[in-house]
PDB file of C-alpha atoms in Angstrom:
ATOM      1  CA  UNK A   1       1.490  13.979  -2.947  1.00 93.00           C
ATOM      2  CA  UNK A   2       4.475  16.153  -1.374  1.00 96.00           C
ATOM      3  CA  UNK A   3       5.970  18.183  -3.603  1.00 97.00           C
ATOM      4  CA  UNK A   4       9.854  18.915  -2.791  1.00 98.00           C
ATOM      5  CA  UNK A   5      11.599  22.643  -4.248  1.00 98.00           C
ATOM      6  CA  UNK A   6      15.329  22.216  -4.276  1.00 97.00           C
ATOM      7  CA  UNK A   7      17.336  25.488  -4.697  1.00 93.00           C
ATOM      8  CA  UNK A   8      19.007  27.004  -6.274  1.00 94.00           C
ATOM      9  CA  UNK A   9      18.639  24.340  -9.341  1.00 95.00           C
ATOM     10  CA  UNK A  10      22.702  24.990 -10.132  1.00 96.00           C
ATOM     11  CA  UNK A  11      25.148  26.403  -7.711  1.00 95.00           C
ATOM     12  CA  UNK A  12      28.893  26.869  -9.058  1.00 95.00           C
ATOM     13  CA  UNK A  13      31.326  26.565  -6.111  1.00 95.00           C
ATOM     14  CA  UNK A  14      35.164  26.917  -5.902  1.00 94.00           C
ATOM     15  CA  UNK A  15      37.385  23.598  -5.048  1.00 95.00           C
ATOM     16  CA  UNK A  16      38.017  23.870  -0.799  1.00 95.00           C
ATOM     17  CA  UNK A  17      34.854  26.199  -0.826  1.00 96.00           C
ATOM     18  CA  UNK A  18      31.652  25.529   1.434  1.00 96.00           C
ATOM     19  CA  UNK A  19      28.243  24.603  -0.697  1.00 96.00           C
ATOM     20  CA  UNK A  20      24.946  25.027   0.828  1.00 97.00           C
ATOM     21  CA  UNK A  21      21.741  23.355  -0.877  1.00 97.00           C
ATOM     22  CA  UNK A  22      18.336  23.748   0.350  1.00 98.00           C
ATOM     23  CA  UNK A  23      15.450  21.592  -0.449  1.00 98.00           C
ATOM     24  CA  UNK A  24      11.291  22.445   0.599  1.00 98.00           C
ATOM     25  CA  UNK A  25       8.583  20.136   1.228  1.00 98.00           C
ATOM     26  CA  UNK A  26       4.975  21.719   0.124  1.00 98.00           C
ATOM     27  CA  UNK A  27       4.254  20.594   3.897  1.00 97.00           C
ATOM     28  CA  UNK A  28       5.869  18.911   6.874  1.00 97.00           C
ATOM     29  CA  UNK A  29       8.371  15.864   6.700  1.00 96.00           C
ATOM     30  CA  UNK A  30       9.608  15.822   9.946  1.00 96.00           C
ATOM     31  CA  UNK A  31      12.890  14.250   9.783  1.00 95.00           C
ATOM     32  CA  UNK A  32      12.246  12.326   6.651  1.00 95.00           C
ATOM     33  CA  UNK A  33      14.539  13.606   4.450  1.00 97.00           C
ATOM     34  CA  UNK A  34      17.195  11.762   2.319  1.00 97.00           C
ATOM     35  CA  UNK A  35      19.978  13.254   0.620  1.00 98.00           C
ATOM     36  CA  UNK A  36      21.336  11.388  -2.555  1.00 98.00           C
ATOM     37  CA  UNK A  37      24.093  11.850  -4.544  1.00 98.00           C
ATOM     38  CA  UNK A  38      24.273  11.164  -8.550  1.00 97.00           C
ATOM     39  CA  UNK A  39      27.672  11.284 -10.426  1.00 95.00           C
ATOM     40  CA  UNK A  40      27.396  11.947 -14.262  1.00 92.00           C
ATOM     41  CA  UNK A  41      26.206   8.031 -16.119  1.00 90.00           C
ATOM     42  CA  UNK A  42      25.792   6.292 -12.488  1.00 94.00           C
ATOM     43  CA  UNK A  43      23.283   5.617 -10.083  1.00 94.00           C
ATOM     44  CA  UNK A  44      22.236   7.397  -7.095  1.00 96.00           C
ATOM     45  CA  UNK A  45      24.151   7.016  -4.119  1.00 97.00           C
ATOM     46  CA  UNK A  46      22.825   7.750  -0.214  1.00 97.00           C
ATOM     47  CA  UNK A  47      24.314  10.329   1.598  1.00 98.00           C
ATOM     48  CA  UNK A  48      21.894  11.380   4.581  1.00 97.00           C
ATOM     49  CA  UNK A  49      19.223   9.647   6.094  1.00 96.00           C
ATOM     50  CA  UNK A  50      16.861  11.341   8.710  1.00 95.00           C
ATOM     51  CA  UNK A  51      17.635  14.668   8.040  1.00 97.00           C
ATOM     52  CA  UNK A  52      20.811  14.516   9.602  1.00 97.00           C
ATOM     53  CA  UNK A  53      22.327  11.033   9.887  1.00 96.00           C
ATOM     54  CA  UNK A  54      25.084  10.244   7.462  1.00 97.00           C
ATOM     55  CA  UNK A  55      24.761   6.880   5.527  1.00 95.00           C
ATOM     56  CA  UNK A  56      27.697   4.357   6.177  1.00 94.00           C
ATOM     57  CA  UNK A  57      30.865   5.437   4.574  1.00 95.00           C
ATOM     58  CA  UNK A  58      29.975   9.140   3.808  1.00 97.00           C
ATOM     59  CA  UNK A  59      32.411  11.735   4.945  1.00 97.00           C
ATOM     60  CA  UNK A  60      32.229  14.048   7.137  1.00 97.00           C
ATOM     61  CA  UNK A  61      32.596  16.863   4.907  1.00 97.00           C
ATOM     62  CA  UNK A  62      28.811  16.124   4.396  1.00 98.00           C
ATOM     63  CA  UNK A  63      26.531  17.449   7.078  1.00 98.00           C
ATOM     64  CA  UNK A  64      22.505  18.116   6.991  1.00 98.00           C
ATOM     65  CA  UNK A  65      20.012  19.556   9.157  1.00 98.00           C
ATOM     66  CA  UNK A  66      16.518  20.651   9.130  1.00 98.00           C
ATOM     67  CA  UNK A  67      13.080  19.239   9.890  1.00 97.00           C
ATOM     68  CA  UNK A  68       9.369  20.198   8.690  1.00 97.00           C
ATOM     69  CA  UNK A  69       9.456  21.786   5.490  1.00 98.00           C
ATOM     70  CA  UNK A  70      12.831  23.320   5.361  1.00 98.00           C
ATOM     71  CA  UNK A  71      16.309  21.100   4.757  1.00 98.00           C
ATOM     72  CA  UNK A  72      19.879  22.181   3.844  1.00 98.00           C
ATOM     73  CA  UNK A  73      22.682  19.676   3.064  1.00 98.00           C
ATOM     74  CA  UNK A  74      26.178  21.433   3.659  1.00 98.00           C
ATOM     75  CA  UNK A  75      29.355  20.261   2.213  1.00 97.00           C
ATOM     76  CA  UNK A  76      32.596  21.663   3.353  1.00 95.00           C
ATOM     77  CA  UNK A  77      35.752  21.541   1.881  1.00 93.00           C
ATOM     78  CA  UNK A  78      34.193  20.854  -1.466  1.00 95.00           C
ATOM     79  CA  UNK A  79      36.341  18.097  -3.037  1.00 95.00           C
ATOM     80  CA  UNK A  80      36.536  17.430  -7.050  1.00 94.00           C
ATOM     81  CA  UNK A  81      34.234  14.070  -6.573  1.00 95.00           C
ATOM     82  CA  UNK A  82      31.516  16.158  -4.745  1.00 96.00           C
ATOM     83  CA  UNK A  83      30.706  18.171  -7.801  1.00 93.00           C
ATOM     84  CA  UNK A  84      27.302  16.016  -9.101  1.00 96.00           C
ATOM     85  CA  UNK A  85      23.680  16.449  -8.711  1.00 97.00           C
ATOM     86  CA  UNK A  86      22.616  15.958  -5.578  1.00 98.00           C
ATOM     87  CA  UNK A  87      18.371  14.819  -4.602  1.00 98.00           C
ATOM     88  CA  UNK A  88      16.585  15.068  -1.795  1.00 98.00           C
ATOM     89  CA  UNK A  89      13.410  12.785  -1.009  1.00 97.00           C
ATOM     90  CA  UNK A  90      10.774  12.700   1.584  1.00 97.00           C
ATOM     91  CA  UNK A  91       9.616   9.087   2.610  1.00 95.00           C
ATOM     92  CA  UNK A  92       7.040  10.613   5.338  1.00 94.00           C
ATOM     93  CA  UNK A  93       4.504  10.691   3.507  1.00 92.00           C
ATOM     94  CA  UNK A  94       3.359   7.747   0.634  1.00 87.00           C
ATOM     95  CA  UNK A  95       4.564   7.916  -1.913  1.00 90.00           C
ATOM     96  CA  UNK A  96       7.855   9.169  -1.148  1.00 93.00           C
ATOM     97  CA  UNK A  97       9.020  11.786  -3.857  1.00 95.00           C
ATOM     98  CA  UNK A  98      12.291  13.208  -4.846  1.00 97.00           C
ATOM     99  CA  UNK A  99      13.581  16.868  -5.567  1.00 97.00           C
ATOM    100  CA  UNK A 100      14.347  18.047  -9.011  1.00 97.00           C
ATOM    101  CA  UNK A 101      17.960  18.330  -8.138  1.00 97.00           C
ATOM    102  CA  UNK A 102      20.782  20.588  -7.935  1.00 97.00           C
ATOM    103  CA  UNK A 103      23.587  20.521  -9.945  1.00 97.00           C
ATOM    104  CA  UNK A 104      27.183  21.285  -8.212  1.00 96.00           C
ATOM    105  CA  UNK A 105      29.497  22.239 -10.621  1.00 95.00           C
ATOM    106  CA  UNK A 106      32.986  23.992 -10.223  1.00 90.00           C
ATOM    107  CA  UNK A 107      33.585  27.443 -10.150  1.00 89.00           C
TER     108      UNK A 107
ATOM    109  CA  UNK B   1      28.227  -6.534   0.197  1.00 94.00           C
ATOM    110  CA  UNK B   2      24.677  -5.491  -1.056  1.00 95.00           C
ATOM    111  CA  UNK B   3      24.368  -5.563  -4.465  1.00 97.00           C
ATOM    112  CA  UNK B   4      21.671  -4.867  -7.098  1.00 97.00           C
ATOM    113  CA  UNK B   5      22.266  -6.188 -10.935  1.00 97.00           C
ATOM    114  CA  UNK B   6      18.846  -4.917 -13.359  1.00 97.00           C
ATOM    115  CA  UNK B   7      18.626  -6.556 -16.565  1.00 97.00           C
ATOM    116  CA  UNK B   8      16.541  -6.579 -19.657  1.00 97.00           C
ATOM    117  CA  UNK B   9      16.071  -3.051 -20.550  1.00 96.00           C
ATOM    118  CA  UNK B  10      16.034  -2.780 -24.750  1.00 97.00           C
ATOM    119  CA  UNK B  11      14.831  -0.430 -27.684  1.00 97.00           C
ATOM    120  CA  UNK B  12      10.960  -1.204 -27.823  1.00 97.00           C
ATOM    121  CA  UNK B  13       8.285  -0.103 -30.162  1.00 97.00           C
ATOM    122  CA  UNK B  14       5.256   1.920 -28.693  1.00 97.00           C
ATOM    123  CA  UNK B  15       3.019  -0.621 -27.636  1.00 97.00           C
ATOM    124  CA  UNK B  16       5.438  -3.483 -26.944  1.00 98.00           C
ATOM    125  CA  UNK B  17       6.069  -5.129 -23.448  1.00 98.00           C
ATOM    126  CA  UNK B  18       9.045  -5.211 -21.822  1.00 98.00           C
ATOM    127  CA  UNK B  19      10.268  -7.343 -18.461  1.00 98.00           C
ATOM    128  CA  UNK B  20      12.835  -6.183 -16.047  1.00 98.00           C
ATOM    129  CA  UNK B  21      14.520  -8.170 -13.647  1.00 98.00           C
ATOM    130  CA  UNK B  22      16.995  -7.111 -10.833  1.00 98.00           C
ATOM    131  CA  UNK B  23      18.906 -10.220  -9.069  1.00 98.00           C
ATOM    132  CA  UNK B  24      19.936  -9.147  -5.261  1.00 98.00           C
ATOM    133  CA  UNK B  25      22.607  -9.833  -3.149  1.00 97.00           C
ATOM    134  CA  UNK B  26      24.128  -9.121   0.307  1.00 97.00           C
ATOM    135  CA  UNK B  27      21.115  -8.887   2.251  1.00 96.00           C
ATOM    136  CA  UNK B  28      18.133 -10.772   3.423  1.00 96.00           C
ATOM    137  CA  UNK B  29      15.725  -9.846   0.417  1.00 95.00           C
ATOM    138  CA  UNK B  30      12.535 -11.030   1.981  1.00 95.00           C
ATOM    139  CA  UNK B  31      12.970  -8.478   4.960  1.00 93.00           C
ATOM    140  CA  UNK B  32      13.615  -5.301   2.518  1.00 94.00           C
ATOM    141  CA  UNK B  33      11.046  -3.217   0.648  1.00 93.00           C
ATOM    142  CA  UNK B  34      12.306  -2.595  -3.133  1.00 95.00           C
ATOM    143  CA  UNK B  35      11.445   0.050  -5.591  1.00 96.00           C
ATOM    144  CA  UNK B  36      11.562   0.766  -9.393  1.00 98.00           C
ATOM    145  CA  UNK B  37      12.703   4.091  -9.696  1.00 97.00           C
ATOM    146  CA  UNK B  38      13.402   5.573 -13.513  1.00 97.00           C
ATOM    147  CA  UNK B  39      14.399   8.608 -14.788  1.00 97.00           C
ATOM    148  CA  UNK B  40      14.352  10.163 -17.951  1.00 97.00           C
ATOM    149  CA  UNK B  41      16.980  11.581 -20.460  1.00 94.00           C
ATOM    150  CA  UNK B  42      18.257  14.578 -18.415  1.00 92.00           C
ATOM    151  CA  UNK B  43      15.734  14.323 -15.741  1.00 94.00           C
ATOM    152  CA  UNK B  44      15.206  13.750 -12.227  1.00 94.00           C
ATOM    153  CA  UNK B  45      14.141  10.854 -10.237  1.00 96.00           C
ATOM    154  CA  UNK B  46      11.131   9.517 -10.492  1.00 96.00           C
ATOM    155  CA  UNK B  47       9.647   6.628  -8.209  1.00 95.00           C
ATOM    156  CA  UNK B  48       7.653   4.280 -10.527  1.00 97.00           C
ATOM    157  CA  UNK B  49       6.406   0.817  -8.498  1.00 96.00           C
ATOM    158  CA  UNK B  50       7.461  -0.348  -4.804  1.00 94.00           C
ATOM    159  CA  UNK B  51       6.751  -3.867  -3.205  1.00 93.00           C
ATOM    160  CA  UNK B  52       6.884  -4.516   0.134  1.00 92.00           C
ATOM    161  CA  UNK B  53       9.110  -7.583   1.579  1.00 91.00           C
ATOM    162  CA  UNK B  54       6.078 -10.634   1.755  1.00 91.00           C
ATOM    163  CA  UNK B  55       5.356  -9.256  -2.060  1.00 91.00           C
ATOM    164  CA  UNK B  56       1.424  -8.700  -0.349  1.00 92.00           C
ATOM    165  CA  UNK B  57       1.367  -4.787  -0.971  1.00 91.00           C
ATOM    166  CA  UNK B  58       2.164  -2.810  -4.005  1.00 94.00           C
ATOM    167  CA  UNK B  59       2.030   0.858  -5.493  1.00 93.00           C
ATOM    168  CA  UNK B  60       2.514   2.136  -8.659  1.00 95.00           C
ATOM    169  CA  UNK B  61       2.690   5.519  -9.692  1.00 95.00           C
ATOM    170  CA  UNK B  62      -0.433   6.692 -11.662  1.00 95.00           C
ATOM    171  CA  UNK B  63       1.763   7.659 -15.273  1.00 95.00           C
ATOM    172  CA  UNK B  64       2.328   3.640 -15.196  1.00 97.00           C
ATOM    173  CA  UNK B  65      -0.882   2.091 -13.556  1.00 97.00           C
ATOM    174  CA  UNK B  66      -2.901  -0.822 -15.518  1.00 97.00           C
ATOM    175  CA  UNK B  67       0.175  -0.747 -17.478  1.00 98.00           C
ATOM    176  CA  UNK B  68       3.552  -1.827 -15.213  1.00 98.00           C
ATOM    177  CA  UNK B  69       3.497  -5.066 -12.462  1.00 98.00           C
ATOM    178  CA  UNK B  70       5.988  -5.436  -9.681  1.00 98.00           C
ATOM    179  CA  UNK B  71       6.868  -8.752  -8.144  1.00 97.00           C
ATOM    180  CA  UNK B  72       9.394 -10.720  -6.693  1.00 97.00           C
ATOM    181  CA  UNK B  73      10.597 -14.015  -6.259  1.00 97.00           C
ATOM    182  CA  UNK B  74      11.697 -14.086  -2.714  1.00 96.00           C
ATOM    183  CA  UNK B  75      12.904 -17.569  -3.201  1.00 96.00           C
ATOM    184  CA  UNK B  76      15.654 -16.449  -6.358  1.00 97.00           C
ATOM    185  CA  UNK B  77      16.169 -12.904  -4.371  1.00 97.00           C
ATOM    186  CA  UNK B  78      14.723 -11.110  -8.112  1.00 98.00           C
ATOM    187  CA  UNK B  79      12.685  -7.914  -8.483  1.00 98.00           C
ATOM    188  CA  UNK B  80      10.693  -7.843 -11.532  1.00 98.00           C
ATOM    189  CA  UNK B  81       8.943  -4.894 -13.232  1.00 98.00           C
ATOM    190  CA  UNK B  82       6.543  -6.240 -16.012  1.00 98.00           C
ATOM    191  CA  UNK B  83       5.870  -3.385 -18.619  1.00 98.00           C
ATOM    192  CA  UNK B  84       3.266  -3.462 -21.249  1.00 98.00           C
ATOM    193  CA  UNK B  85       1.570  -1.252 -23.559  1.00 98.00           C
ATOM    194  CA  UNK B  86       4.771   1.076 -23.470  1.00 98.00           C
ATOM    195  CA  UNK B  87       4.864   4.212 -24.309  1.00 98.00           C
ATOM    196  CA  UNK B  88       7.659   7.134 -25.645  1.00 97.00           C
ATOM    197  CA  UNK B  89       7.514   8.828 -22.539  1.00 97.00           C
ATOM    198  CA  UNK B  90       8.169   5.328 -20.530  1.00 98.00           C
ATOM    199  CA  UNK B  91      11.858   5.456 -22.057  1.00 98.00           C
ATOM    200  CA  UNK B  92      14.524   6.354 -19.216  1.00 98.00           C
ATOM    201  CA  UNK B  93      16.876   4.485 -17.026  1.00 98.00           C
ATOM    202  CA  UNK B  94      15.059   2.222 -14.711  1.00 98.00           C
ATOM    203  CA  UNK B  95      16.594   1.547 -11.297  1.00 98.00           C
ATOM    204  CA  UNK B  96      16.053  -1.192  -8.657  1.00 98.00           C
ATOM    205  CA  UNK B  97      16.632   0.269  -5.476  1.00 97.00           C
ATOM    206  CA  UNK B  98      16.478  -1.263  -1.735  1.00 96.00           C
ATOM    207  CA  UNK B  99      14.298  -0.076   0.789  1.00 92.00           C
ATOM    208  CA  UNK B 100      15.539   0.586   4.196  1.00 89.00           C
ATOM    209  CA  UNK B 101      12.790  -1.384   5.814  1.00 80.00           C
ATOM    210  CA  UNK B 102      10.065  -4.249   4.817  1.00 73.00           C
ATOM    211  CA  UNK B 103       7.822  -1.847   4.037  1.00 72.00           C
ATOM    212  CA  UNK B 104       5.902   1.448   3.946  1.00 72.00           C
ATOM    213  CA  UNK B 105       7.309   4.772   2.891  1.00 76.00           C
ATOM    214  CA  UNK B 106      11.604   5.068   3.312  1.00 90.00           C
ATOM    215  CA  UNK B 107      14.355   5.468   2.257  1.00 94.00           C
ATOM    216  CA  UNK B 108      16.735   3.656  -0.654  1.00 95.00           C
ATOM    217  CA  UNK B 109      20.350   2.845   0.783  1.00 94.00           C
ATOM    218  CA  UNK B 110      21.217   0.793  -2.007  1.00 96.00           C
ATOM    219  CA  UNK B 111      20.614   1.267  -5.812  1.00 97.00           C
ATOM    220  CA  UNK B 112      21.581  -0.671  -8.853  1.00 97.00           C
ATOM    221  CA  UNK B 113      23.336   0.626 -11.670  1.00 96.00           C
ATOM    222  CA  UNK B 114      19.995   0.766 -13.969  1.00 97.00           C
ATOM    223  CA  UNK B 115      18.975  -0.955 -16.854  1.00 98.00           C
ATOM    224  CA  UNK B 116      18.153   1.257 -20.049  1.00 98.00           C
ATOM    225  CA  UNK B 117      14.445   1.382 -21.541  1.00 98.00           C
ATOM    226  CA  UNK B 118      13.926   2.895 -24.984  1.00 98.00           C
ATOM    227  CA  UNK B 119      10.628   3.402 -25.981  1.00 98.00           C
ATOM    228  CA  UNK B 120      10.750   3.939 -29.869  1.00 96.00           C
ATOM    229  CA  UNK B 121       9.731   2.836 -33.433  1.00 94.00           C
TER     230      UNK B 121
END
C-alpha cells in the first residue's frame, strides 16, 4: 500500500497571501494525484484531479503540479473559504489512499 | 446535478450490525465505481469498501474484512455498506463517494454528506 506524507501538517497563512502544501508518495504515482478539500462538519470536496487538472467549478486561485512522488497544491490569493483541511490521494496504485491532511488556518 | 444522500448511521453496541444505504442521483449509477470512505473523530480519510459499476468486483480494507459487505442495487441507484460485528474503533462518519470511472483505482468527484456511526455501549 502507498503511503502519502503531507506537509507541513498545519500551515497558518495571512488573508491575500500565497499557501503552498506538499504531499509525498512512499513511491511513484505518476499523475495520480487528487487534491480534496474539507470545510469544518462537511464532506470532502474535489479540487484537482491528475495532478494538475482542476475539477469543474474550482477557481483558479487553485493550481497543482507535480508527478512521481512529489506534489504541491498552490493557492493564491488565499480567500477566507480556502482556510480548511485540504487531502491528497493517490488512485495509481489499489487501493487508493489519502494523506493525513493539512490544516490551513489564518494567520 | 449529482447527488449522494447516506442514511442509517446510529449509536450501536459493540457487536451489533448496522446497514448503510446511500440513494444516488444525477448520473448513470451503473457506469460509476462507488466507495465507502469513513473517518474518525478528528481524523483523516480513510477508504473502507469500493464496488465497481456491474457490482462483480469488490475490496474492502483489511481493519473491516469478514466483517463489512458492499453492494448495490443498480436498479434503485443505492449503495449499501452492511456492517456486522462492530466494533469502537468502527465509529466515524461514513461517506458514499462516486468514482470517476466504472472501476479500478480513481478518483471521487462527488461525495455525500456522510452518515454518522457510533460504535458504543
Amino acid at each position: 500500500e502507498i503511503v502519502m506524507t503531507q506537509s507541513p501538517g498545519t500551515q497558518s497563512v495571512s488573508l491575500g497571501e500565497r499557501a503552498t502544501l506538499s504531499c509525498r508518495a512512499s513511491q511513484s504515482v505518476n499523475s495520480n494525484l487528487a487534491w480534496y478539500q474539507q470545510k469544518s462538519g462537511q464532506a470532502p470536496r474535489l479540487l484537482i484531479y491528475g495532478a494538475s487538472t482542476r475539477a469543474t467549478g474550482i477557481p483558479a486561485r487553485f493550481s497543482g503540479s507535480g508527478s512521481g512522488t512529489e506534489f504541491t497544491l498552490t493557492i493564491t490569493s488565499l480567500q477566507s473559504e480556502d482556510f480548511a483541511v485540504y487531502y491528497c490521494q493517490q488512485y495509481n496504485n489499489w487501493p487508493s489512499t489519502f494523506g493525513q491532511g493539512t490544516k490551513l488556518e489564518i494567520k | 446535478e449529482v447527488q449522494l444522500l447516506e442514511s442509517g448511521g446510529a449509536l450501536i453496541q459493540p457487536g451489533g450490525s448496522l446497514r448503510l444505504s446511500c440513494a444516488a442521483s444525477g448520473f448513470t449509477f451503473t457506469n460509476y465505481a462507488m466507495r465507502w470512505v469513513r473517518q474518525a473523530p478528528g481524523k483523516g480519510l480513510v477508504l473502507v469498501s469500493a464496488i465497481n459499476g456491474g457490482g462483480d468486483g469488490t475490496y474492502y480494507a483489511d481493519s473491516v474484512k469478514g466483517r463489512f459487505t458492499i453492494s448495490r442495487d443498480n436498479s434503485k441507484n443505492t449503495l449499501y455498506l452492511q456492517m456486522d460485528n462492530l466494533r469502537a474503533e468502527d465509529t466515524a462518519v461514513y461517506y458514499c463517494a462516486k468514482g470517476a470511472s466504472s472501476g479500478g483505482a480513481n478518483y471521487f468527484d462527488f461525495w455525500g454528506r456522510g452518515t454518522l456511526v457510533t460504535v458504543s455501549s
